[in-house]
Coordinates of N, CA, C and O in Angstrom, one line a residue:
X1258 N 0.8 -1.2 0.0 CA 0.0 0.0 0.0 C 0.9 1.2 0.0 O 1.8 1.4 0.8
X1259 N 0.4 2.2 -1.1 CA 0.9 3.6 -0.3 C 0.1 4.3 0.5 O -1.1 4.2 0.7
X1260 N 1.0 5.2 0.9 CA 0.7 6.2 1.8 C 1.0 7.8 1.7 O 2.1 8.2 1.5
X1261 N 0.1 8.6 1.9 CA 0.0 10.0 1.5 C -0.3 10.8 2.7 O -1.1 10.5 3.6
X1262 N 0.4 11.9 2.4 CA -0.5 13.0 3.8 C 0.0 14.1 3.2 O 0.9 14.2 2.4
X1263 N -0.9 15.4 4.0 CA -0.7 16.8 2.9 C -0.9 17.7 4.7 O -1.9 17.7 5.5
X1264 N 0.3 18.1 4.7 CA 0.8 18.9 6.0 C 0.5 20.5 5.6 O 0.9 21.1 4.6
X1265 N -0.4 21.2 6.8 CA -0.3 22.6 6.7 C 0.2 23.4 7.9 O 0.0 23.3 9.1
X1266 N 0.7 24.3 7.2 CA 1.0 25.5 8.8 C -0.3 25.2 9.4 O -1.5 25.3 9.0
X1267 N 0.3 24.6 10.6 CA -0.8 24.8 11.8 C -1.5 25.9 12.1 O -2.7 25.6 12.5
X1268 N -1.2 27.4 12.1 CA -1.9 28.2 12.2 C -2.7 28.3 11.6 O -3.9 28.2 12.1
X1269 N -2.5 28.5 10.0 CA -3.5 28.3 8.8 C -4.7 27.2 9.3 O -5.9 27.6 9.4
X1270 N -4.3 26.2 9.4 CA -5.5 25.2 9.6 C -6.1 25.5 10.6 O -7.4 25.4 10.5
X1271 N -5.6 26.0 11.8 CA -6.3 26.3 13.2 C -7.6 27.2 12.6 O -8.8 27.1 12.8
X1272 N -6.5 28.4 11.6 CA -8.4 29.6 11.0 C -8.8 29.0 10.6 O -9.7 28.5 11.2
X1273 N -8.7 28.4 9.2 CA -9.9 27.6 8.7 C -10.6 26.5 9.6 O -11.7 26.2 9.1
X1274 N -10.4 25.9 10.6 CA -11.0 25.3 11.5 C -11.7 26.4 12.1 O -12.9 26.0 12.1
X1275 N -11.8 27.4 12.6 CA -12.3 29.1 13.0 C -13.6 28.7 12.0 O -14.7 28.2 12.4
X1276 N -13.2 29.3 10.9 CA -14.2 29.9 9.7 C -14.9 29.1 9.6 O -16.1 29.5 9.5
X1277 N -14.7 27.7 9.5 CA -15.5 26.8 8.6 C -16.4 26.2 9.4 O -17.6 26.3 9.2
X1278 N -15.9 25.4 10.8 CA -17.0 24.9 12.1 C -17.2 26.4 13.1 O -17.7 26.2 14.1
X1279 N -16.9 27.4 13.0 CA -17.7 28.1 13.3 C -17.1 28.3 15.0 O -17.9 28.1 16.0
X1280 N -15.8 28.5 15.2 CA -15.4 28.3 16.3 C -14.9 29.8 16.9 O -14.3 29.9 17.9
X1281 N -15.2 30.9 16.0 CA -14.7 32.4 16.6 C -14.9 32.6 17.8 O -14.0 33.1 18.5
X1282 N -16.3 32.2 18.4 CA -16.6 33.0 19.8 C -16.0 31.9 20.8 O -16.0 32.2 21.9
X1283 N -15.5 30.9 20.4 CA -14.7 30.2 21.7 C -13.8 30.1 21.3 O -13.7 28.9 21.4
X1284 N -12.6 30.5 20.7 CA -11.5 30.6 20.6 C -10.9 30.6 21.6 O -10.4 29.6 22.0
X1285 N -10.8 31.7 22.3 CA -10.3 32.2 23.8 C -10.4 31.0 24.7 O -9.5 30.2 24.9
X1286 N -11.8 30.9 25.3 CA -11.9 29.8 26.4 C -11.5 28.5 25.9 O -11.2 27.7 26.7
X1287 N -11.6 28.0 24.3 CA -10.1 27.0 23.9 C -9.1 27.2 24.3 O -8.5 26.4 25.0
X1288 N -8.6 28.2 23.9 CA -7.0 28.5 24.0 C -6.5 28.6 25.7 O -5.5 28.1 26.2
X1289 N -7.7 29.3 26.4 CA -7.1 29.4 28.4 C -7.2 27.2 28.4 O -6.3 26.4 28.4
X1290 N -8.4 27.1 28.4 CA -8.6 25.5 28.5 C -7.1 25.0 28.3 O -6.4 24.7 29.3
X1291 N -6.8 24.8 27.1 CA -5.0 24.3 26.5 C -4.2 24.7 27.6 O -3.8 24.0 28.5
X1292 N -3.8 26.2 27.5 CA -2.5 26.5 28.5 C -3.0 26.4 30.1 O -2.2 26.3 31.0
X1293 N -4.4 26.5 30.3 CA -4.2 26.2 31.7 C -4.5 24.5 32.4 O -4.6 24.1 33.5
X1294 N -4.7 23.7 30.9 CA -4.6 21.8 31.0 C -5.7 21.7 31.9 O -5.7 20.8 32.7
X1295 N -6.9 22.8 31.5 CA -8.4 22.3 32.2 C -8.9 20.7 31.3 O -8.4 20.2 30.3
X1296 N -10.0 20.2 32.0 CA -10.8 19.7 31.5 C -11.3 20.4 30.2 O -11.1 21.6 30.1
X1297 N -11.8 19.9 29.4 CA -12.4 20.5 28.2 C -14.2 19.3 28.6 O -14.4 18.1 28.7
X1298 N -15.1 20.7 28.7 CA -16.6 20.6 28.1 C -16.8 20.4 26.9 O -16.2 20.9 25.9
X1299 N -17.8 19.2 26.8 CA -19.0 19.6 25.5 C -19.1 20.9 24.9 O -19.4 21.8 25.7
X1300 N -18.9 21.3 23.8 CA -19.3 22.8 23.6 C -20.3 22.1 22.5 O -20.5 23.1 21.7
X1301 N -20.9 21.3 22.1 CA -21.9 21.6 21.0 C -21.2 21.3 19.4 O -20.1 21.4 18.8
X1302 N -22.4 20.9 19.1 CA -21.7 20.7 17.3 C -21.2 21.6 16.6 O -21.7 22.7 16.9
X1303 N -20.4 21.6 15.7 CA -20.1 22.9 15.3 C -20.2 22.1 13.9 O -19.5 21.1 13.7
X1304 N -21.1 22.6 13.1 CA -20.7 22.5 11.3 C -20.6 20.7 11.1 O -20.0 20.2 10.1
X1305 N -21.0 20.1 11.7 CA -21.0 18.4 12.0 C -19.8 17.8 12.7 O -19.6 16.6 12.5
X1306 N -19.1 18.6 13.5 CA -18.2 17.9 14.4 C -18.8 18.1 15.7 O -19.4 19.1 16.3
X1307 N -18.6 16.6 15.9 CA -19.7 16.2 17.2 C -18.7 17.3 18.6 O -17.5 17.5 18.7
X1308 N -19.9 17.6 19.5 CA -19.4 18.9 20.7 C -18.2 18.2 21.4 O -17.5 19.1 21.9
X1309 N -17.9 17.0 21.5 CA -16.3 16.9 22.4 C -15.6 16.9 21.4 O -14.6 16.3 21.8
X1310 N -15.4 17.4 19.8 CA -14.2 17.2 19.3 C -14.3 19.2 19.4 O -15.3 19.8 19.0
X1311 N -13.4 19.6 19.9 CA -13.1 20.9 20.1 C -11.5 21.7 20.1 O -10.9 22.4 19.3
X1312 N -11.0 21.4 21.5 CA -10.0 21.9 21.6 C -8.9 20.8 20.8 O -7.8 21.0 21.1
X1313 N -9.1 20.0 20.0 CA -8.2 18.9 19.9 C -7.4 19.9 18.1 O -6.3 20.2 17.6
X1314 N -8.4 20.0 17.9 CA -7.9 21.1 16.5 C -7.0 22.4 16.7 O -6.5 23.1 15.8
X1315 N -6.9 22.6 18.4 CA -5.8 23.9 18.3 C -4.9 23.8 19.6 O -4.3 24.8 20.2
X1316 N -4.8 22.4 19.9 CA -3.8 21.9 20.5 C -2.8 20.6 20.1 O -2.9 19.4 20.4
X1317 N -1.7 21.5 19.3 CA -1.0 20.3 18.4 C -1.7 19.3 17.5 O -1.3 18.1 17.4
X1318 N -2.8 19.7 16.8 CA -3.6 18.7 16.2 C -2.8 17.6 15.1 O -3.1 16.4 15.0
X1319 N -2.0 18.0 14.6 CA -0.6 16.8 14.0 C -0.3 16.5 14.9 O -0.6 15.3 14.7
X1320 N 0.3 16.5 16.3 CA 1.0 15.2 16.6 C 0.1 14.8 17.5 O 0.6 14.1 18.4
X1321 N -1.4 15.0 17.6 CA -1.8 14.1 18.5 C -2.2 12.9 17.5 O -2.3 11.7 17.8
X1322 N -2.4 13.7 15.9 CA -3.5 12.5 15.1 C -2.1 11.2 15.0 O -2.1 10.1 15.4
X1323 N -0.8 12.0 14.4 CA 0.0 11.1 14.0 C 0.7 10.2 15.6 O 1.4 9.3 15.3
X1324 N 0.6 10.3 16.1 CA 1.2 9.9 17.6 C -0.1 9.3 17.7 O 0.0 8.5 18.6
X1325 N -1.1 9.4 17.2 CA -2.4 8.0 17.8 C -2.8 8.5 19.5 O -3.4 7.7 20.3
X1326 N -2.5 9.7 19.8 CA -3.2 9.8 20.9 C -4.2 11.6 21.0 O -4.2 12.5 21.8
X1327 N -4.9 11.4 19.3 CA -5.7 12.4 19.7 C -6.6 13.1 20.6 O -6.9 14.3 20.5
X1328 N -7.1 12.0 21.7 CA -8.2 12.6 22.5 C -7.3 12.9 24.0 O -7.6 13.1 25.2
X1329 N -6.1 12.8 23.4 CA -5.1 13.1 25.0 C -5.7 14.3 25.6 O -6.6 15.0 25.0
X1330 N -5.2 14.7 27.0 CA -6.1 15.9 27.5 C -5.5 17.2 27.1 O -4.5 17.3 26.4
X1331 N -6.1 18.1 27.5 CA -6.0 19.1 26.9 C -4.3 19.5 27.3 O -4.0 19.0 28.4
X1332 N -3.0 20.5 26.5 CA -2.2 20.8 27.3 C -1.3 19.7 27.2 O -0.2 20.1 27.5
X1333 N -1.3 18.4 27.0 CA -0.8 17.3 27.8 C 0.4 16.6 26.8 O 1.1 15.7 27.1
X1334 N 0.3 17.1 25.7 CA 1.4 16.5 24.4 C 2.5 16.5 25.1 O 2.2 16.9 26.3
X1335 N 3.8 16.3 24.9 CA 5.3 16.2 25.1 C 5.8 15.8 24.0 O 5.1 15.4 23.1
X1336 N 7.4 15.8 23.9 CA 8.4 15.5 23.5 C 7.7 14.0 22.6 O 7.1 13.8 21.5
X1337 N 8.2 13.2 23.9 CA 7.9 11.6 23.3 C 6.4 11.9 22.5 O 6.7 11.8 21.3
X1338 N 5.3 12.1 22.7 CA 4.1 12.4 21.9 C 4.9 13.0 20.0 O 4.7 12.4 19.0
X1339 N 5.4 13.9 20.1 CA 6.0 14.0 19.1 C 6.8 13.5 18.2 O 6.7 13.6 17.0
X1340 N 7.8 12.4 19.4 CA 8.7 11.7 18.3 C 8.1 10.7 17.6 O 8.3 10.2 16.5
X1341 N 7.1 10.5 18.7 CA 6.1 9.0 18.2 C 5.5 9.5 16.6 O 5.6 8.8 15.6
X1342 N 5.0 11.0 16.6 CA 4.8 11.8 15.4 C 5.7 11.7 14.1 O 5.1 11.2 13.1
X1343 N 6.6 11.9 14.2 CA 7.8 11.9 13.3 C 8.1 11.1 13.0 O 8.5 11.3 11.9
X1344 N 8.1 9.5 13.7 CA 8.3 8.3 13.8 C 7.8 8.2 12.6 O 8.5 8.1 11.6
X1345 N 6.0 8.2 12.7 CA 5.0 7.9 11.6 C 5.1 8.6 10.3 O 4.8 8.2 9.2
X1346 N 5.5 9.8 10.5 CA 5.7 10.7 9.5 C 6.9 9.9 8.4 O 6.7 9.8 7.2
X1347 N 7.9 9.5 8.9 CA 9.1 9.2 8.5 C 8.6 7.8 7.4 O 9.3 7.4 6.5
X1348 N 7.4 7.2 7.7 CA 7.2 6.1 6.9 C 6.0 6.5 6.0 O 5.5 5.6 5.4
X1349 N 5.7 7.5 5.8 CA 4.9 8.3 4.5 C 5.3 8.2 3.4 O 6.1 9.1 3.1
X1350 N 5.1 7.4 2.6 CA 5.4 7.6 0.9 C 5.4 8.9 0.6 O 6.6 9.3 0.6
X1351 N 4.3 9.8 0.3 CA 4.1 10.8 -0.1 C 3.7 11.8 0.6 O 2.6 11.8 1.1
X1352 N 5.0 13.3 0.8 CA 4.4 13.8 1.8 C 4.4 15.3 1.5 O 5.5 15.9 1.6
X1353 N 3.2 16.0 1.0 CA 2.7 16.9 0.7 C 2.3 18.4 1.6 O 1.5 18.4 2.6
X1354 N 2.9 19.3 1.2 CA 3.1 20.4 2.0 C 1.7 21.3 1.5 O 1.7 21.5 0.3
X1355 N 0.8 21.8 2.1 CA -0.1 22.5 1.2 C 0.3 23.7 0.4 O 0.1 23.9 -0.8
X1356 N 1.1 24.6 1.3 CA 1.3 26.0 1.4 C 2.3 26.2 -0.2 O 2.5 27.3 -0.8
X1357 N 2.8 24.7 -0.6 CA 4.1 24.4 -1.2 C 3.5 23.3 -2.6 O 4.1 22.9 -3.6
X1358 N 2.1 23.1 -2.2 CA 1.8 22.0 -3.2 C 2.5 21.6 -4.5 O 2.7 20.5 -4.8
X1359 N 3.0 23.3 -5.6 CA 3.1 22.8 -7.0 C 4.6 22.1 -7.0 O 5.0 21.1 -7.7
X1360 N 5.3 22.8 -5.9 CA 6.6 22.2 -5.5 C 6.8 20.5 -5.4 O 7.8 19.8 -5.6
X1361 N 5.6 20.1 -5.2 CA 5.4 18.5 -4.5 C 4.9 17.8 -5.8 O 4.6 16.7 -5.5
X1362 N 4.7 18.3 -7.3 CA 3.8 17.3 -7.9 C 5.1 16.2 -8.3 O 5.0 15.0 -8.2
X1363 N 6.1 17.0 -8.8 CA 6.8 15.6 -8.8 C 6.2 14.0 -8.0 O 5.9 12.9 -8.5
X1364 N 6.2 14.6 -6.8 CA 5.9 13.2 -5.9 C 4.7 12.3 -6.4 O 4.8 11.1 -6.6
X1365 N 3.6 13.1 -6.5 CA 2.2 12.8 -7.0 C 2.5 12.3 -8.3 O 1.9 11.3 -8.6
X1366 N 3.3 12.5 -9.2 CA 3.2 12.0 -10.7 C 4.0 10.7 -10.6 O 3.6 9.7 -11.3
X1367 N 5.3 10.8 -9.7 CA 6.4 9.3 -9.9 C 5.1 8.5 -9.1 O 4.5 7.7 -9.7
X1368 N 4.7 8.7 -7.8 CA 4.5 7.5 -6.7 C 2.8 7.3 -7.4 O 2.4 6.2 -7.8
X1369 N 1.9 8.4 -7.4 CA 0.5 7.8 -7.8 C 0.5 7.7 -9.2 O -0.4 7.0 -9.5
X1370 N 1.3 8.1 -10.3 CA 1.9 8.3 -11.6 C 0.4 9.0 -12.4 O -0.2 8.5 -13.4
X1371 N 0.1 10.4 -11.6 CA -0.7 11.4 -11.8 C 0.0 12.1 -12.9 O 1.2 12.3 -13.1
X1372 N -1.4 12.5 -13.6 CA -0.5 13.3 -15.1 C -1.3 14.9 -14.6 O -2.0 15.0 -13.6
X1373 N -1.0 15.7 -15.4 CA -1.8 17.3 -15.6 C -2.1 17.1 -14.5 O -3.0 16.3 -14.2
X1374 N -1.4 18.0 -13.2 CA -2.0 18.3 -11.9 C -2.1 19.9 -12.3 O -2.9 20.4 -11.6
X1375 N -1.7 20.6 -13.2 CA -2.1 22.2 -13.0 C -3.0 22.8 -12.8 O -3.0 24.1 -13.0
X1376 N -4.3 21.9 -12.4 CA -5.6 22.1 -11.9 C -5.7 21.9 -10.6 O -6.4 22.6 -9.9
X1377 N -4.9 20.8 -10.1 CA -5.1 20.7 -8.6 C -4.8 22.2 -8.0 O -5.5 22.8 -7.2
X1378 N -3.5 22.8 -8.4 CA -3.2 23.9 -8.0 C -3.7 25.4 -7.1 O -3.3 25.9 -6.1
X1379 N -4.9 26.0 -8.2 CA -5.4 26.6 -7.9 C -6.0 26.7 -6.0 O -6.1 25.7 -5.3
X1380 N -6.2 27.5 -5.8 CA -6.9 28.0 -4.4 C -8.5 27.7 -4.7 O -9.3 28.5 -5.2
X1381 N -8.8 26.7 -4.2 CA -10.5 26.5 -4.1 C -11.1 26.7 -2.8 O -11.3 25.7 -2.2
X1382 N -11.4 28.0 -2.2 CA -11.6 28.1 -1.1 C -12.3 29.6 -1.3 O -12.0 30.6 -1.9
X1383 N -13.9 29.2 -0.2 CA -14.6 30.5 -0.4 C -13.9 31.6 0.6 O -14.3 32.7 0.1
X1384 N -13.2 31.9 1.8 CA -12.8 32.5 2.2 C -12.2 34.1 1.7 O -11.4 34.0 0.7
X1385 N -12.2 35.1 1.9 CA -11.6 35.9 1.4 C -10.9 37.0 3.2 O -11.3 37.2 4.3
X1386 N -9.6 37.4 2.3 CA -8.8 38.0 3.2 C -9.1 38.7 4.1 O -8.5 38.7 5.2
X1387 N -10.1 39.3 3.9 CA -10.9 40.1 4.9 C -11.5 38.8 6.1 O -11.3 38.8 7.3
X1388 N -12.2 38.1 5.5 CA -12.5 36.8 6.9 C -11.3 36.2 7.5 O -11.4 35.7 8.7
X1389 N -9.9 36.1 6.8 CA -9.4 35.3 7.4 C -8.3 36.4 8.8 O -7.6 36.1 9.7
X1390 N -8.7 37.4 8.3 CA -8.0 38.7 9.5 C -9.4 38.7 9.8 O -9.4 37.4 9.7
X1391 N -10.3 38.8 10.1 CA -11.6 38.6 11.1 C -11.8 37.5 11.7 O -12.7 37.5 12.6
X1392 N -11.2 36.6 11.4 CA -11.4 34.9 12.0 C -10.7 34.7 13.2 O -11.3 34.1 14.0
X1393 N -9.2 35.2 13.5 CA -8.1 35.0 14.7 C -7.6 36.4 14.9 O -7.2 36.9 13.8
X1394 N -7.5 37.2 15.7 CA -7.4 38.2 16.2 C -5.5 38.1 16.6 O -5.1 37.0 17.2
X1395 N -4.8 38.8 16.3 CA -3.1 38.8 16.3 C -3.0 38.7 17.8 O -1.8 38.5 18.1
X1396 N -3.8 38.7 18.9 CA -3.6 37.7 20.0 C -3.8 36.8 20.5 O -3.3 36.3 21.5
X1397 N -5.2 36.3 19.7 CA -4.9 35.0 19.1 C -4.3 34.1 18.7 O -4.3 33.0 19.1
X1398 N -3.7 34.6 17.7 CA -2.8 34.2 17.2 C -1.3 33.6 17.7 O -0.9 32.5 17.5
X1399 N -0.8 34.4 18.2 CA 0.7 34.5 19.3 C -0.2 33.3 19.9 O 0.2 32.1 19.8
X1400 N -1.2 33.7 20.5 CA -1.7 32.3 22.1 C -1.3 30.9 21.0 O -0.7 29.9 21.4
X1401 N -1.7 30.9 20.1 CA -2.3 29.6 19.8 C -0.4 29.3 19.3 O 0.1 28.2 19.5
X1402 N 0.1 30.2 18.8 CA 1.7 29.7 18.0 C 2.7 29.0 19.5 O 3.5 28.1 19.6
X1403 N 2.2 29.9 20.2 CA 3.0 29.8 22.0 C 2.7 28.2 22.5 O 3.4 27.5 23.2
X1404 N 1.2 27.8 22.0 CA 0.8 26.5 22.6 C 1.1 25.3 21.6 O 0.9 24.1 21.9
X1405 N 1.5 25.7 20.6 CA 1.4 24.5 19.0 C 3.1 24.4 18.9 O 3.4 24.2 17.7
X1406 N 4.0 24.4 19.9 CA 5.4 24.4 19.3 C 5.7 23.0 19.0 O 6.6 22.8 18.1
X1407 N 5.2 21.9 19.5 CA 5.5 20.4 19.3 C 5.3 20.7 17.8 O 6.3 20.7 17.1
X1408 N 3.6 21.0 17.0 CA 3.1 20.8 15.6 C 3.9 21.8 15.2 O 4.1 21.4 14.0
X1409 N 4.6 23.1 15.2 CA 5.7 23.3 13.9 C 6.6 23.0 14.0 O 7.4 23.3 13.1
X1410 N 7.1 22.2 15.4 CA 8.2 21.5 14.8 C 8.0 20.5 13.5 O 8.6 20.7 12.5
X1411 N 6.9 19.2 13.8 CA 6.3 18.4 13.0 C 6.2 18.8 11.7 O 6.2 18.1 10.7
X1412 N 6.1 20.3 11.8 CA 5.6 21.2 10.8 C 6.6 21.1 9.4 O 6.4 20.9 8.2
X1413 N 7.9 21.4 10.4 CA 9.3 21.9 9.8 C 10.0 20.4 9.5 O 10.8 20.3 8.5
X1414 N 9.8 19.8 10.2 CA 10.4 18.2 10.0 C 9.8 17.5 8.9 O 10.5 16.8 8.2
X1415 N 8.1 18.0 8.8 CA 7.8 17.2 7.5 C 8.1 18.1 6.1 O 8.0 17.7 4.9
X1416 N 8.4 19.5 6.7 CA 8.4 20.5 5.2 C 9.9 19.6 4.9 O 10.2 19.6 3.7
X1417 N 10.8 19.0 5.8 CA 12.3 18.9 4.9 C 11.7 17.2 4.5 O 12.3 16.7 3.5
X1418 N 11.0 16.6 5.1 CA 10.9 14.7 4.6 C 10.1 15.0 2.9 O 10.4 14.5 1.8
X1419 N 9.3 15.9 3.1 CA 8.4 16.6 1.7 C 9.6 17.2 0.8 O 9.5 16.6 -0.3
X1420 N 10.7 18.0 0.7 CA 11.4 18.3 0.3 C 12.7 17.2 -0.7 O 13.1 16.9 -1.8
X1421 N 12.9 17.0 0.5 CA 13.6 15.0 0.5 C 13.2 14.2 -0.7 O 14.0 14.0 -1.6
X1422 N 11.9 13.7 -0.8 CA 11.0 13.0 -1.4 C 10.8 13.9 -2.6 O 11.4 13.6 -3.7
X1423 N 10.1 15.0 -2.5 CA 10.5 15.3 -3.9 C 11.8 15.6 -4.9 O 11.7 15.8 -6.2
X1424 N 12.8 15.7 -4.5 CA 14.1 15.6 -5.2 C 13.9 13.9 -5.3 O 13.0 13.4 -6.0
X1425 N 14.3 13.4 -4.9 CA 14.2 11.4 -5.0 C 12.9 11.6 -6.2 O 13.2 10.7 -7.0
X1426 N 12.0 12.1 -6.4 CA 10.9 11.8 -7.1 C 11.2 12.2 -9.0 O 11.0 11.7 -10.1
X1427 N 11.9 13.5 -8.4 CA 13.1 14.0 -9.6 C 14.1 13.2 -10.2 O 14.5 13.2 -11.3
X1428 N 14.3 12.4 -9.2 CA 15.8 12.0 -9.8 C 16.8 12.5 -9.7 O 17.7 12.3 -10.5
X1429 N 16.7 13.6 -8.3 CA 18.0 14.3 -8.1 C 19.1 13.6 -6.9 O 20.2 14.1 -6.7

């Protein structure tokens, strides 16, 4: 079997997690929840994610999926939670950076042996700039980069395994 995964700046994903389930007005009491390693409440469905999946989207959400211990408690990732991350990462066939996509089709054309991706390319997304500076507020922001340092490491570790793989996919 192969295997594929398509890695984004965590922050980025954190807003569109914002915009799209609808999570602006609890942002905040997310983010105290994380750094103060409260319990996390039910908050209710948001956009069809059932009310306990909440804070798990802006607390290191890559290394809890990849480390297999997503519903850990809030706050509670470490080191080892990480490596176990990286671990899994390191056995990815194909590993795709969003922010970087056209950079990556090599990989997509040798390993899935995909032709004409210059359509995948484009930006298909109803958001506009104006929502996504209205979605996380720049102290927001800092809060959530302060609590996510495990996922850009993950971040940065998979932009160079994505890098890696695509030269090998080249032939360089």
């Amino acid at each position: 079997a192969i295997t594929g995964i398509m890695l984004r700046d965590p922050f980025r994903g954190a807003r569109s997690t914002v915009l799209y389930h609808n999570f602006r007005n609890q942002l905040d009491p997310i983010l105290d929840i994380i750094g103060e390693k409260r319990k996390a409440s039910n908050m209710g469905e948001h956009n069809g994610l059932p009310g306990e999946f909440n804070y798990q989207f802006f607390d290191n959400m890559g290394t809890r999926v990849l480390s297999g211990h997503f519903n850990a408690p809030p706050g509670s990732l470490t080191r080892e939670h990480l490596k176990a991350a990286m671990e899994v990462l390191q056995r990815i066939d194909v590993i795709l950076i969003l922010e970087e996509l056209k950079d990556h089709f090599p990989q997509m054309e040798k390993i899935f042996r995909w032709k004409n991706l210059g359509s995948i390319a484009k930006k298909v997304n109803g958001h506009t700039e104006e929502q996504y500076h209205e979605a996380v507020s720049d102290k927001q922001e800092v809060h959530f980069k302060k609590l996510n340092t495990l996922d850009y490491e993950l971040y940065e570790f998979g932009r160079s395994l994505a890098a890696n793989r695509t030269l090998v996919a080249q032939g360089l």
